[in-house]
PDB file of C-alpha atoms in Angstrom:
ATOM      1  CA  UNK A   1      47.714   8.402  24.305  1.00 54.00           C
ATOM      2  CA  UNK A   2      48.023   5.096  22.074  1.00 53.00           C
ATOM      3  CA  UNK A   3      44.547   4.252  23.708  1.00 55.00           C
ATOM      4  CA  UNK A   4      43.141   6.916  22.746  1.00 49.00           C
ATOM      5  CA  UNK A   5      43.723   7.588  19.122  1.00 48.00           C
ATOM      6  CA  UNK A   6      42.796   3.497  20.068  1.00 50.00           C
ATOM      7  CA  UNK A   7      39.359   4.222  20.662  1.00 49.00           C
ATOM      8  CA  UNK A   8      38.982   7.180  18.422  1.00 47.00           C
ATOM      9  CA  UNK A   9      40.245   4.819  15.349  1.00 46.00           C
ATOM     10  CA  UNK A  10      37.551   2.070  16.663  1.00 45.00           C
ATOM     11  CA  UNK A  11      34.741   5.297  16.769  1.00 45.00           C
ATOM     12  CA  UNK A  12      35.829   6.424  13.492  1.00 45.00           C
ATOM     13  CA  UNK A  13      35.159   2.693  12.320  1.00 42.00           C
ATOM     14  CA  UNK A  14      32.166   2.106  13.432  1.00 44.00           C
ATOM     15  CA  UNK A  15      30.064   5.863  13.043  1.00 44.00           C
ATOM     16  CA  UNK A  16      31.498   4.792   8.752  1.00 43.00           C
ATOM     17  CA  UNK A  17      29.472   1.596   9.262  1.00 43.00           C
ATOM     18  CA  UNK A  18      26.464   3.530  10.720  1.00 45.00           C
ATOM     19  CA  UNK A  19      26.700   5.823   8.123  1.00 43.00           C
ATOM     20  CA  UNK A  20      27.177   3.465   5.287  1.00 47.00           C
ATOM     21  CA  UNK A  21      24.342   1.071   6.300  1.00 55.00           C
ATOM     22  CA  UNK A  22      21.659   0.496   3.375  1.00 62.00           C
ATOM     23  CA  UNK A  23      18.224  -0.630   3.514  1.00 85.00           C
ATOM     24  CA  UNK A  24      17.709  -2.628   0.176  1.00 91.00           C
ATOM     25  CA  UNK A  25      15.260  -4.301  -0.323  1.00 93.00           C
ATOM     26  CA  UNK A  26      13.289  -6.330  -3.423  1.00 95.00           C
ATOM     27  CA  UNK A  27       9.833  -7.455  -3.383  1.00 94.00           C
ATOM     28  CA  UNK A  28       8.217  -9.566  -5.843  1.00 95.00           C
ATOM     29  CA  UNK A  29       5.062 -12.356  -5.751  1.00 94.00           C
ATOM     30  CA  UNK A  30       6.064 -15.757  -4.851  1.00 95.00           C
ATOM     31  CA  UNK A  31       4.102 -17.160  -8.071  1.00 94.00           C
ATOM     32  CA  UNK A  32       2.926 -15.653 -11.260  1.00 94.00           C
ATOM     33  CA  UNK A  33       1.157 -17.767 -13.677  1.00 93.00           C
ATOM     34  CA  UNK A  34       2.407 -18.328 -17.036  1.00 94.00           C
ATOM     35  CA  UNK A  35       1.811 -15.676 -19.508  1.00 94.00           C
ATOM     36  CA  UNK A  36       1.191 -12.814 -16.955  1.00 94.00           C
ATOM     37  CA  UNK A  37       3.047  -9.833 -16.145  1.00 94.00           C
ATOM     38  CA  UNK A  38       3.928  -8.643 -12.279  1.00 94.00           C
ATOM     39  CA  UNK A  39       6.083  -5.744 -10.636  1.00 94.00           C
ATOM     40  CA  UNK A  40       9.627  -5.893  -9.060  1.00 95.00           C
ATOM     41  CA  UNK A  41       9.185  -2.935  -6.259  1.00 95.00           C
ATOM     42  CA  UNK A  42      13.066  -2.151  -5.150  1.00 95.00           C
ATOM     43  CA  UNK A  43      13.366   0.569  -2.412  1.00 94.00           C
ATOM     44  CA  UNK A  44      16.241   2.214  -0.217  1.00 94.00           C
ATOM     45  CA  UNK A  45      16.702   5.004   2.277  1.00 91.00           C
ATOM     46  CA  UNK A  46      19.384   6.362  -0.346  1.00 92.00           C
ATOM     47  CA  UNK A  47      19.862   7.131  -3.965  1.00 93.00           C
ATOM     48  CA  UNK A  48      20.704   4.157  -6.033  1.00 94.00           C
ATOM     49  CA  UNK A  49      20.524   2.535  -9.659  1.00 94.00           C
ATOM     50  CA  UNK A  50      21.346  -0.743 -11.256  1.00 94.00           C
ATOM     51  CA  UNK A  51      20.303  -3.534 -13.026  1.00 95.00           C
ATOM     52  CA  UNK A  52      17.757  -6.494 -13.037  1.00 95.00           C
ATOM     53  CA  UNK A  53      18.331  -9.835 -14.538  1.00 96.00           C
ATOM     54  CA  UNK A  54      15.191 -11.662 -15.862  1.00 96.00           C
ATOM     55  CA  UNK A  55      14.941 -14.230 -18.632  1.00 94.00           C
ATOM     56  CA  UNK A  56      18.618 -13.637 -19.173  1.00 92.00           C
ATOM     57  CA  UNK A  57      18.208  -9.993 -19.813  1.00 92.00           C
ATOM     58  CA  UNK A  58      19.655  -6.903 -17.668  1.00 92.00           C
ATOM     59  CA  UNK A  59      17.172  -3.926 -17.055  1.00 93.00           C
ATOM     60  CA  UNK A  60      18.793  -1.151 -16.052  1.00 92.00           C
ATOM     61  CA  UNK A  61      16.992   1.334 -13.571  1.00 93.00           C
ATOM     62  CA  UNK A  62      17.371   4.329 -11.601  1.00 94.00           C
ATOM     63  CA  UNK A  63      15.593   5.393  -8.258  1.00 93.00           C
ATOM     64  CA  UNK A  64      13.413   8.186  -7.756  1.00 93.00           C
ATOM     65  CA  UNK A  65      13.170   9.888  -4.851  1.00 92.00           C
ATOM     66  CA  UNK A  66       9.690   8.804  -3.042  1.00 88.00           C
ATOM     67  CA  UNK A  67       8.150   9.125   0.780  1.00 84.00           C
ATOM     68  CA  UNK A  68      10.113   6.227   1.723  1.00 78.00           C
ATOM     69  CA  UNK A  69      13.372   7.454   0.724  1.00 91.00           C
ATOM     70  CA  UNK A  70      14.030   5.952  -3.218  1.00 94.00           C
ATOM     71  CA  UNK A  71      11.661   3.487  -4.961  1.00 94.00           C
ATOM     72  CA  UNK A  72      12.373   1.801  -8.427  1.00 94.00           C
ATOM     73  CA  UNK A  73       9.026   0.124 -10.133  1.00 94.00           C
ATOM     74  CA  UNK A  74       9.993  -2.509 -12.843  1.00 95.00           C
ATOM     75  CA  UNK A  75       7.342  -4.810 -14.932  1.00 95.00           C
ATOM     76  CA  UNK A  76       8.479  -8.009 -15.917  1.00 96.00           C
ATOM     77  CA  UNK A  77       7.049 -10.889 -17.270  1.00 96.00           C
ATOM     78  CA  UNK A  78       6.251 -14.422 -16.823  1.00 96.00           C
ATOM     79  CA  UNK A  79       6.686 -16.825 -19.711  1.00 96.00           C
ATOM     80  CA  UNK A  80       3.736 -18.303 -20.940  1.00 94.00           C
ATOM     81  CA  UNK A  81       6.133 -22.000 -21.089  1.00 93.00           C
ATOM     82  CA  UNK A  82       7.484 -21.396 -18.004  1.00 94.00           C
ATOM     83  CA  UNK A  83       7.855 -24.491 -16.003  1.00 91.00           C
ATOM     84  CA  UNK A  84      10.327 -24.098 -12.744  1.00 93.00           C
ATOM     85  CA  UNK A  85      10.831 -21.557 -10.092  1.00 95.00           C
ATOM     86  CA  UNK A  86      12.524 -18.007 -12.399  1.00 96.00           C
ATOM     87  CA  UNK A  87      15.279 -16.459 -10.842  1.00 97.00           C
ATOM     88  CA  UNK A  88      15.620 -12.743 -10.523  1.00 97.00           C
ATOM     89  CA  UNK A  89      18.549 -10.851  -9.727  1.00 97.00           C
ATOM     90  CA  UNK A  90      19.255  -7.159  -8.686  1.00 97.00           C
ATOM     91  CA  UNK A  91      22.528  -5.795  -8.483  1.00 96.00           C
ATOM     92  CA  UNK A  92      23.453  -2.311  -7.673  1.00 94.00           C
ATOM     93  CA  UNK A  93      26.637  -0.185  -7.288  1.00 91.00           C
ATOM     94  CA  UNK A  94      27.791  -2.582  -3.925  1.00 90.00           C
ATOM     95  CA  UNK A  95      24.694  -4.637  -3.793  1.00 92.00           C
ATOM     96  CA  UNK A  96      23.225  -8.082  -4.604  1.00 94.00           C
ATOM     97  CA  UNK A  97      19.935  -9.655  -3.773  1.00 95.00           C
ATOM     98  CA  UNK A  98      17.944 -12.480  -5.658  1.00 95.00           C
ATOM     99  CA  UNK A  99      14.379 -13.801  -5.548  1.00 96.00           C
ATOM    100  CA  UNK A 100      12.632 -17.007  -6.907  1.00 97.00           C
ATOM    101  CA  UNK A 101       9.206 -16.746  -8.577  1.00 96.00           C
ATOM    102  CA  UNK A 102       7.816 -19.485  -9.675  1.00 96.00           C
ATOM    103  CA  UNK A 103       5.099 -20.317 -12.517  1.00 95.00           C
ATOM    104  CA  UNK A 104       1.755 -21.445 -12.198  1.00 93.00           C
ATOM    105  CA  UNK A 105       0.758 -23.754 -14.767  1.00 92.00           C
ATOM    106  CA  UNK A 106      -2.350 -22.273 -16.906  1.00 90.00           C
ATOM    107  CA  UNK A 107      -4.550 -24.885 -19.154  1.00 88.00           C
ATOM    108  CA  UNK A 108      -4.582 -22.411 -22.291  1.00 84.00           C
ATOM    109  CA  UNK A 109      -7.669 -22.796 -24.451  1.00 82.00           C
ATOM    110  CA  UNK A 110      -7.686 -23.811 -28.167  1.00 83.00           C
ATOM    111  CA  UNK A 111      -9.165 -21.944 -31.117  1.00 80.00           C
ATOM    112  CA  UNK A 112     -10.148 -23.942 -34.160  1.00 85.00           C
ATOM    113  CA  UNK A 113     -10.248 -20.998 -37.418  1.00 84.00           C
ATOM    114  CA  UNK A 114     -11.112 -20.619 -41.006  1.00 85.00           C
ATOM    115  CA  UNK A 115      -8.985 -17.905 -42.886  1.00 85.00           C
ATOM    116  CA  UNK A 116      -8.291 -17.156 -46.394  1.00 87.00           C
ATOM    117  CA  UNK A 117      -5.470 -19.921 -47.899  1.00 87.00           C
ATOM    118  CA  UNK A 118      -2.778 -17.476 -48.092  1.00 87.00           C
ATOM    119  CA  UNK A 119      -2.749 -17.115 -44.288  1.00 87.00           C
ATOM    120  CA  UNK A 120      -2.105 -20.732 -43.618  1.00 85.00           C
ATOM    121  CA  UNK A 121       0.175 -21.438 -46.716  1.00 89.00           C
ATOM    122  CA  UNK A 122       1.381 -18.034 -47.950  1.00 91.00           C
ATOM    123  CA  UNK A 123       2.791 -18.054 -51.166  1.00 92.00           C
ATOM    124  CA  UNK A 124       6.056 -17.927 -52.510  1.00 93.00           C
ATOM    125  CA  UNK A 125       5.803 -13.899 -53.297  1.00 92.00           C
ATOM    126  CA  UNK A 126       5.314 -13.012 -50.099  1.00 93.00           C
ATOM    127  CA  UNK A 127       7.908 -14.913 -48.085  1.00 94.00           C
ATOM    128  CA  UNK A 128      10.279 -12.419 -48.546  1.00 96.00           C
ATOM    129  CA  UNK A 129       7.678  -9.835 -46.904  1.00 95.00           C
ATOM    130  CA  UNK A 130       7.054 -12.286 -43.954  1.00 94.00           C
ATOM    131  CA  UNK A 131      10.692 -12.563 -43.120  1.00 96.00           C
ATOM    132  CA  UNK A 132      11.185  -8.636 -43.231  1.00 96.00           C
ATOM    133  CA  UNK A 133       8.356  -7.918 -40.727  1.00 95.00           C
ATOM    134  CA  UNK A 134       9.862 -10.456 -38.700  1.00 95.00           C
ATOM    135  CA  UNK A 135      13.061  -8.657 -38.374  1.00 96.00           C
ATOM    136  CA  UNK A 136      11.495  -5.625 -37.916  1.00 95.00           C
ATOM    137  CA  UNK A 137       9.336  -7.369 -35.142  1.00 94.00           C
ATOM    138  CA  UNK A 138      12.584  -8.911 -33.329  1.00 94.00           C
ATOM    139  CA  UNK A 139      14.198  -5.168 -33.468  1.00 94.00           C
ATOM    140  CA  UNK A 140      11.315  -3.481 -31.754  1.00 93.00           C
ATOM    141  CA  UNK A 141      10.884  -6.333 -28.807  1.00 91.00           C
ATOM    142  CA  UNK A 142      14.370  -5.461 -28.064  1.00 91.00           C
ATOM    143  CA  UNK A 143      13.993  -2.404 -27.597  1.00 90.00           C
ATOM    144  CA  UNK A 144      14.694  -1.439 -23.644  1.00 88.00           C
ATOM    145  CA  UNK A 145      14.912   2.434 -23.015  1.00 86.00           C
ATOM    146  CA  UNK A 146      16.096   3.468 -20.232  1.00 80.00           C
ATOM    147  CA  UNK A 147      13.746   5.122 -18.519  1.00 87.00           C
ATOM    148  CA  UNK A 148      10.207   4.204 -17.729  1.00 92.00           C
ATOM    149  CA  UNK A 149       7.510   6.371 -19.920  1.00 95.00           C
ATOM    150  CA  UNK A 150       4.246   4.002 -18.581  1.00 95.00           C
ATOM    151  CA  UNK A 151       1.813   4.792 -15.831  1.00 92.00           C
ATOM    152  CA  UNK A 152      -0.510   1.857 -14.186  1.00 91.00           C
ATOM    153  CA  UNK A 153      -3.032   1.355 -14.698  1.00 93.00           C
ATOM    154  CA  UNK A 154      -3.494   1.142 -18.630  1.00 95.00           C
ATOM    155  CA  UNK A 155      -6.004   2.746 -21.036  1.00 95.00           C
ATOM    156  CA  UNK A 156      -7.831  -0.065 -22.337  1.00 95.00           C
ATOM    157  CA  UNK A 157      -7.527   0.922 -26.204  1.00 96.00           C
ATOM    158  CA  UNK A 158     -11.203  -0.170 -27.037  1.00 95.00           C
ATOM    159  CA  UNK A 159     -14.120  -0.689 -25.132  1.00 91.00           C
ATOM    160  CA  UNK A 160     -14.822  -3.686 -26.802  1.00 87.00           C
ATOM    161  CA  UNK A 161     -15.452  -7.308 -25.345  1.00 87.00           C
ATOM    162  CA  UNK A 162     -12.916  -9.993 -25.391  1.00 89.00           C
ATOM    163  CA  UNK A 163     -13.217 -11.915 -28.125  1.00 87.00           C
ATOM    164  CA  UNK A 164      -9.807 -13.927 -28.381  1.00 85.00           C
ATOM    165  CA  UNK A 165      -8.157 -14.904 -25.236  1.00 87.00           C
ATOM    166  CA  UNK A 166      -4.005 -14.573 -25.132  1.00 90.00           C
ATOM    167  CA  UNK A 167      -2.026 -17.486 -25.826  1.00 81.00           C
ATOM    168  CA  UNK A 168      -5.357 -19.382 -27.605  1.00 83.00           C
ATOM    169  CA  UNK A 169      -3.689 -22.640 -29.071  1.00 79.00           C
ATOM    170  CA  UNK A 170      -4.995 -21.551 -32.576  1.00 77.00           C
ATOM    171  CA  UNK A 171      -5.566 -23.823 -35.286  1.00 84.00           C
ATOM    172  CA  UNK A 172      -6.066 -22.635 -38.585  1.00 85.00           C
ATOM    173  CA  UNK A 173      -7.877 -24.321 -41.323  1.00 83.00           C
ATOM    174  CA  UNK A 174      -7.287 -27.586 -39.794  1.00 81.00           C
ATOM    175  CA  UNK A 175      -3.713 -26.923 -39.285  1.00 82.00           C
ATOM    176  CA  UNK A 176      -1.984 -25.945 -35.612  1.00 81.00           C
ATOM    177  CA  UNK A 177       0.284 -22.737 -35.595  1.00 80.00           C
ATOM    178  CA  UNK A 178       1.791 -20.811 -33.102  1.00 78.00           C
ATOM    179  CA  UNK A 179       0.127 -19.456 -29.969  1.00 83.00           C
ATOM    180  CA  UNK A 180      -2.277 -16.929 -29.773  1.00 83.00           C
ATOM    181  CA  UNK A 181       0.188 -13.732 -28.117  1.00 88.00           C
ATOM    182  CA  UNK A 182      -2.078 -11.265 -27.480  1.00 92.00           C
ATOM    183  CA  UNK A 183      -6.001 -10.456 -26.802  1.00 93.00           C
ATOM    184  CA  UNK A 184      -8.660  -9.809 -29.471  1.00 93.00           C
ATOM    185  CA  UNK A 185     -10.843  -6.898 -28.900  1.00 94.00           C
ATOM    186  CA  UNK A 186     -14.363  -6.924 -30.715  1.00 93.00           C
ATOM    187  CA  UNK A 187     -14.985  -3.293 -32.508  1.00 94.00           C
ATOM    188  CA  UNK A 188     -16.280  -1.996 -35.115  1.00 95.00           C
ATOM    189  CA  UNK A 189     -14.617  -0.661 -38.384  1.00 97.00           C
ATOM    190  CA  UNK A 190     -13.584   2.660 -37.866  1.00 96.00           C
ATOM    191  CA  UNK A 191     -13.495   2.539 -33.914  1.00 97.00           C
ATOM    192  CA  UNK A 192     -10.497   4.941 -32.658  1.00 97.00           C
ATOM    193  CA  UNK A 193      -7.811   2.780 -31.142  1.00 98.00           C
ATOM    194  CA  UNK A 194      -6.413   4.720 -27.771  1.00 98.00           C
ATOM    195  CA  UNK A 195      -2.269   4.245 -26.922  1.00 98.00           C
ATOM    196  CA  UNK A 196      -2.215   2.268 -23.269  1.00 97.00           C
ATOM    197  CA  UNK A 197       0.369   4.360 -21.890  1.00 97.00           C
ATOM    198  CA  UNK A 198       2.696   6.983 -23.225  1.00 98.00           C
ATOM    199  CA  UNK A 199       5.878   6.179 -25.937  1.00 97.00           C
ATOM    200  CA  UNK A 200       7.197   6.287 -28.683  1.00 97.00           C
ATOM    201  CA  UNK A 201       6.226   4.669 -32.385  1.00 98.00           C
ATOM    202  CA  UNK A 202       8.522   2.042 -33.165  1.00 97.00           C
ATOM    203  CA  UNK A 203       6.457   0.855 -36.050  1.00 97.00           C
ATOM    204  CA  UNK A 204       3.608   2.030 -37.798  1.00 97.00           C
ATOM    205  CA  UNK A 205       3.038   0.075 -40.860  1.00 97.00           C
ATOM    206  CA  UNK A 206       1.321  -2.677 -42.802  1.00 97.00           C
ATOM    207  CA  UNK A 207       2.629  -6.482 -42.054  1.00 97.00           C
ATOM    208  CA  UNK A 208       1.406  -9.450 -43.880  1.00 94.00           C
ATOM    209  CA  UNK A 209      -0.433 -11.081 -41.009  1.00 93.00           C
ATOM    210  CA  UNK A 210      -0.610  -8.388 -38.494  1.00 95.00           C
ATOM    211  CA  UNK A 211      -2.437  -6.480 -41.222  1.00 96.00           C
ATOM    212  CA  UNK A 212      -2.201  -2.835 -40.243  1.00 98.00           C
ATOM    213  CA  UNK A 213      -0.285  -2.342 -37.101  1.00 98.00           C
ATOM    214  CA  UNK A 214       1.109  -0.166 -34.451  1.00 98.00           C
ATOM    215  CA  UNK A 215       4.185  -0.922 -31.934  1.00 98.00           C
ATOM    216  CA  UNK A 216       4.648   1.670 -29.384  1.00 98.00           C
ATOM    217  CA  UNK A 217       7.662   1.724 -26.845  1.00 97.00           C
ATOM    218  CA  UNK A 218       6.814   2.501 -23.258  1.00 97.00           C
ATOM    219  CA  UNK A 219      10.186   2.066 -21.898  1.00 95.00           C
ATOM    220  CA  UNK A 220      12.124  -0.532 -20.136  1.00 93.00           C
ATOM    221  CA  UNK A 221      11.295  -2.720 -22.457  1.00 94.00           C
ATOM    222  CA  UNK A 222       7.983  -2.629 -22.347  1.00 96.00           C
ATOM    223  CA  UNK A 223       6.421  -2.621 -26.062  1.00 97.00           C
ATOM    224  CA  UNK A 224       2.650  -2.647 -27.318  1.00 98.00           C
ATOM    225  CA  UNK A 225       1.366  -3.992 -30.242  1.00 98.00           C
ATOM    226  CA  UNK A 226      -2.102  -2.997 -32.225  1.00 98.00           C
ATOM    227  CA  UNK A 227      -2.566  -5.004 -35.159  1.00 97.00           C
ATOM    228  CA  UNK A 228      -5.647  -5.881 -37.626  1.00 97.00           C
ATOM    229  CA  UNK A 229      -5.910  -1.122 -38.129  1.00 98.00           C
ATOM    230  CA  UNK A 230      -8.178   0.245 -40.658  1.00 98.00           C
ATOM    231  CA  UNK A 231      -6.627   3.694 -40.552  1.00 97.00           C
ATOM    232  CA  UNK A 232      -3.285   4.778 -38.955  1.00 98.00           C
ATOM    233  CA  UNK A 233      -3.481   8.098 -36.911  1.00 98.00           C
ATOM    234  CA  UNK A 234       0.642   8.504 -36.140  1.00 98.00           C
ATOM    235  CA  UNK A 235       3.754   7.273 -37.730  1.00 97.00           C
ATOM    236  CA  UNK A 236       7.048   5.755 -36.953  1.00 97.00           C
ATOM    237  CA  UNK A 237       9.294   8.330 -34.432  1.00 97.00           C
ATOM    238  CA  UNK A 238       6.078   9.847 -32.918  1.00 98.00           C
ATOM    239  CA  UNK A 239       5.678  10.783 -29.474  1.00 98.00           C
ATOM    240  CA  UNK A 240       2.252   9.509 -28.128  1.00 98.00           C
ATOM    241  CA  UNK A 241       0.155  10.401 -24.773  1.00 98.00           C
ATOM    242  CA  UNK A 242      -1.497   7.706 -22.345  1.00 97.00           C
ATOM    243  CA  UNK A 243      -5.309   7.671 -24.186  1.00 97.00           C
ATOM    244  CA  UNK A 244      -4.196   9.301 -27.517  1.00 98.00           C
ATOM    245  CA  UNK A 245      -5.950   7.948 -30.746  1.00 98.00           C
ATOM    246  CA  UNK A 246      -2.935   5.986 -32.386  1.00 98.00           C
ATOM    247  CA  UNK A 247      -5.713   4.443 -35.458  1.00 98.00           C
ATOM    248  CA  UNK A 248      -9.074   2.675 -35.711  1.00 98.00           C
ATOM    249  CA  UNK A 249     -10.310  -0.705 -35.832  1.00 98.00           C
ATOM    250  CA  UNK A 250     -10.145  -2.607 -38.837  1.00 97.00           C
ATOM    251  CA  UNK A 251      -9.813  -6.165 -40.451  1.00 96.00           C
ATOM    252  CA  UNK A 252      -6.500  -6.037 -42.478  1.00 96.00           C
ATOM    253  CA  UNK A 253      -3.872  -9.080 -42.384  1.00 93.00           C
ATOM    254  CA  UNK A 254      -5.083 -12.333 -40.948  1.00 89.00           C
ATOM    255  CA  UNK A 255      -8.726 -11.920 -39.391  1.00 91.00           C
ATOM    256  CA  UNK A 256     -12.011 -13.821 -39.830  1.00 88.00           C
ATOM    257  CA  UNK A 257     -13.882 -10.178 -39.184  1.00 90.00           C
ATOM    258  CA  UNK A 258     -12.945  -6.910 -37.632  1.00 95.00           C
ATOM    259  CA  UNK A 259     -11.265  -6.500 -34.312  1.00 95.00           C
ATOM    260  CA  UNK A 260      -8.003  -5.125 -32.697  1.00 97.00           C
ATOM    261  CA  UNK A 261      -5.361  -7.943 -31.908  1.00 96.00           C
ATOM    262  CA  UNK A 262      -3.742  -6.165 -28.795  1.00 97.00           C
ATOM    263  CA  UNK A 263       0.198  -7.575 -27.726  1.00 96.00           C
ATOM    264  CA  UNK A 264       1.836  -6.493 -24.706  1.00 97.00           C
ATOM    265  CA  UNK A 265       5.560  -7.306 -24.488  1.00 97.00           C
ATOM    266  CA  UNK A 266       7.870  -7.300 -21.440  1.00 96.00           C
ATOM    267  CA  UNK A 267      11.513  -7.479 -22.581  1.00 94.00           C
ATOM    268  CA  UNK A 268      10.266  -9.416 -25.229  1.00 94.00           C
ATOM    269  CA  UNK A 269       7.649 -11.948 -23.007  1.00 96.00           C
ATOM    270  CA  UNK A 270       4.555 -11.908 -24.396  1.00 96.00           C
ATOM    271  CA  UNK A 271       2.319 -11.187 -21.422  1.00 95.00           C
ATOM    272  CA  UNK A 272      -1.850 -11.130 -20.843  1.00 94.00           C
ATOM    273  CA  UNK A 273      -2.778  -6.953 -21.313  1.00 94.00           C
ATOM    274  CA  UNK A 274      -6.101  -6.995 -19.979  1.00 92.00           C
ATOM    275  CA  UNK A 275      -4.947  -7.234 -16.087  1.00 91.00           C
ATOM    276  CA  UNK A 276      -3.217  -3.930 -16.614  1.00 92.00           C
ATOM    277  CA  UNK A 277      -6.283  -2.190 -17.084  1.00 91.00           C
ATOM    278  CA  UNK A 278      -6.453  -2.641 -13.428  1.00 81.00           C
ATOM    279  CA  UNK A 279      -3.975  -0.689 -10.958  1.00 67.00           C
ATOM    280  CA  UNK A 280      -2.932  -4.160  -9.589  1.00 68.00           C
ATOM    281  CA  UNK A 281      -1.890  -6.971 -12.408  1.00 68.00           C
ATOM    282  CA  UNK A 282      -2.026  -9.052  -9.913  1.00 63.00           C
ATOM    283  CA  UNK A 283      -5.433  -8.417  -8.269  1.00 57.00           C
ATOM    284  CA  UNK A 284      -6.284 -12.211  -9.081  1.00 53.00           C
ATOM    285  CA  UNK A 285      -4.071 -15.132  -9.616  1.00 50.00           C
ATOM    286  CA  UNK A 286      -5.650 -16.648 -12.621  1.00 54.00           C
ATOM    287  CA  UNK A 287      -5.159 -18.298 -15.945  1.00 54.00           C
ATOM    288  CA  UNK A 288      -5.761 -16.106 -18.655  1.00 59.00           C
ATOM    289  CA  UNK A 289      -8.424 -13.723 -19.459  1.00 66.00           C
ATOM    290  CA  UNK A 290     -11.775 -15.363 -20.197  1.00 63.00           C
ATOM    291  CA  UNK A 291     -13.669 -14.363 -23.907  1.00 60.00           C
ATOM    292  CA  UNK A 292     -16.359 -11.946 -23.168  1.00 58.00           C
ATOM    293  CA  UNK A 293     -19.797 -12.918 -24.655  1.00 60.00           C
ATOM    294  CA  UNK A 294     -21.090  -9.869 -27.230  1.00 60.00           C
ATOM    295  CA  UNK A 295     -23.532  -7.571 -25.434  1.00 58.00           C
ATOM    296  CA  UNK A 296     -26.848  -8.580 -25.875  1.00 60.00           C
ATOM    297  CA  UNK A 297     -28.913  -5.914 -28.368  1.00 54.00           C
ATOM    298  CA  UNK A 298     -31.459  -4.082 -26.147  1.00 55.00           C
ATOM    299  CA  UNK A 299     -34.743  -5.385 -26.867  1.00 58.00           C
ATOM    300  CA  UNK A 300     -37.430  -3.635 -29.354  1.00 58.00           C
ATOM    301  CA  UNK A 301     -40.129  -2.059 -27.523  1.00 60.00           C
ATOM    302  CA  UNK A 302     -42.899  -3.092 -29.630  1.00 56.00           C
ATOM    303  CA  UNK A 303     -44.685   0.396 -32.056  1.00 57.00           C
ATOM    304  CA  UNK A 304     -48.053   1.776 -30.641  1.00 52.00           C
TER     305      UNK A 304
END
């Protein structure tokens, strides 16, 4: 008898350890280059949620149930000073894995620019403004909802060449300032400006170099920015759709002509947009995205 409820307490042991076995599992590139954004794909054959740590800050995330059992999509993004291998670490309920990705060094062009005075050396009055949009800036890149609201790949919001390539080393009327953190788009005044993926407005208002601009929360931390807007077409608290007209093209703030200044932000990394506008971001392992020459005018067929 003792060998038996033996044995039974041995099978009881072992058919919990069947039964409790998990299939867990994180996949991420080996190396990202600086300044561009990649996925963390986390799967298991059961429910789950948790947390990923990136760039010392937790995203939390639940599973949805998919073909393969439960499947959690996160973007994150890679620094555009990033120099050694990033460490990445998902924890769950009774769970811990970790990853290294490491950075890939980019050569980052430099822009040389001539904008009005106040740009370069604003002026006393106006300091006060600059520091407020600032805050306001801070407050919306760290802003991490909890649940994912984007779809890859993104809308491009103009169909507009490149004209400014993210992270430009920008120099402004002989004087070097901060990195260029986000792409220029060339467009016309008046050109509707499309929402990359649905959210929520964070902002919607005028800021003294961003001119006109738009921040849109896409969830888990994901934020856009469109700056440089003629016209605003939604306000702060809106809910917007993937495509929706959020405002038009203008030249307000700190331009040298018209264009939209498009940010993407990944729990506060600034990361390259354009690659979104594929389904892949990672389709290429590249520096960043190259300027677009202007379309060439079609030629004039001469009059009869």
């Amino acid at each position: 008898m003792k060998k038996f409820f033996t044995a039974l307490f041995i099978f009881a042991f072992l058919s919990a350890g069947i039964g409790s076995a998990r299939a867990l599992t994180l996949s991420v590139p080996e190396k990202v280059s600086q300044g561009r954004g990649f996925t963390a794909e986390i799967s298991d054959s059961e429910p789950f949620s948790g947390t990923v740590l990136w760039q010392k800050k937790n995203i939390p995330f639940t599973a949805e149930k998919s073909k393969a059992g439960y499947t959690a999509t996160i973007l994150l993004g890679m620094p555009i000073d990033a120099k050694n291998g990033q460490s990445l670490i998902l924890r769950t309920a009774d769970k811990e894995l970790s990853k290294t990705v490491t950075p890939l060094n980019v050569k980052w062009v430099t822009h040389k620019l001539t904008v009005a005075p106040k740009y370069v050396e604003p002026p006393k009055d106006v300091l006060d403004k600059i520091q407020s949009d600032r805050r306001k800036t801070i407050k919306a890149l760290n802003t991490v909802s909890p649940a994912p609201m984007w779809t890859l790949p993104f809308v491009r919001p103009v169909k507009g060449t490149i004209s400014g390539s993210f992270a430009a080393r920008r120099v402004f009327n002989n004087q070097p300032r901060s990195p260029h953190l986000g792409t220029d788009m060339r467009g016309a005044v008046g050109t509707p400006v499309l929402a990359m993926a649905d959210g929520t407005v964070l902002l919607a208002e005028e800021q003294y170099f961003s001119g006109n601009a738009v921040w849109i929360d896409h969830g888990q931390g994901v934020v856009s920015m469109y700056g440089h807007l003629s016209k605003f077409a939604v306000k702060q608290g809106d809910a917007v759709k993937r495509g929706q007209k959020i405002g038009e093209v203008g030249a307000t703030g700190r331009v040298t002509g018209p264009h939209l200044h498009l940010g993407l932000y990944i729990q506060g990394v600034a990361v390259d947009a354009v690659p979104f506008f594929r389904t892949d971001p990672l389709e290429y392992i590249g520096g960043p995205t190259k300027e677009e020459p202007r379309p060439k005018a079609p030629k004039q067929q001469p009059k009869k």
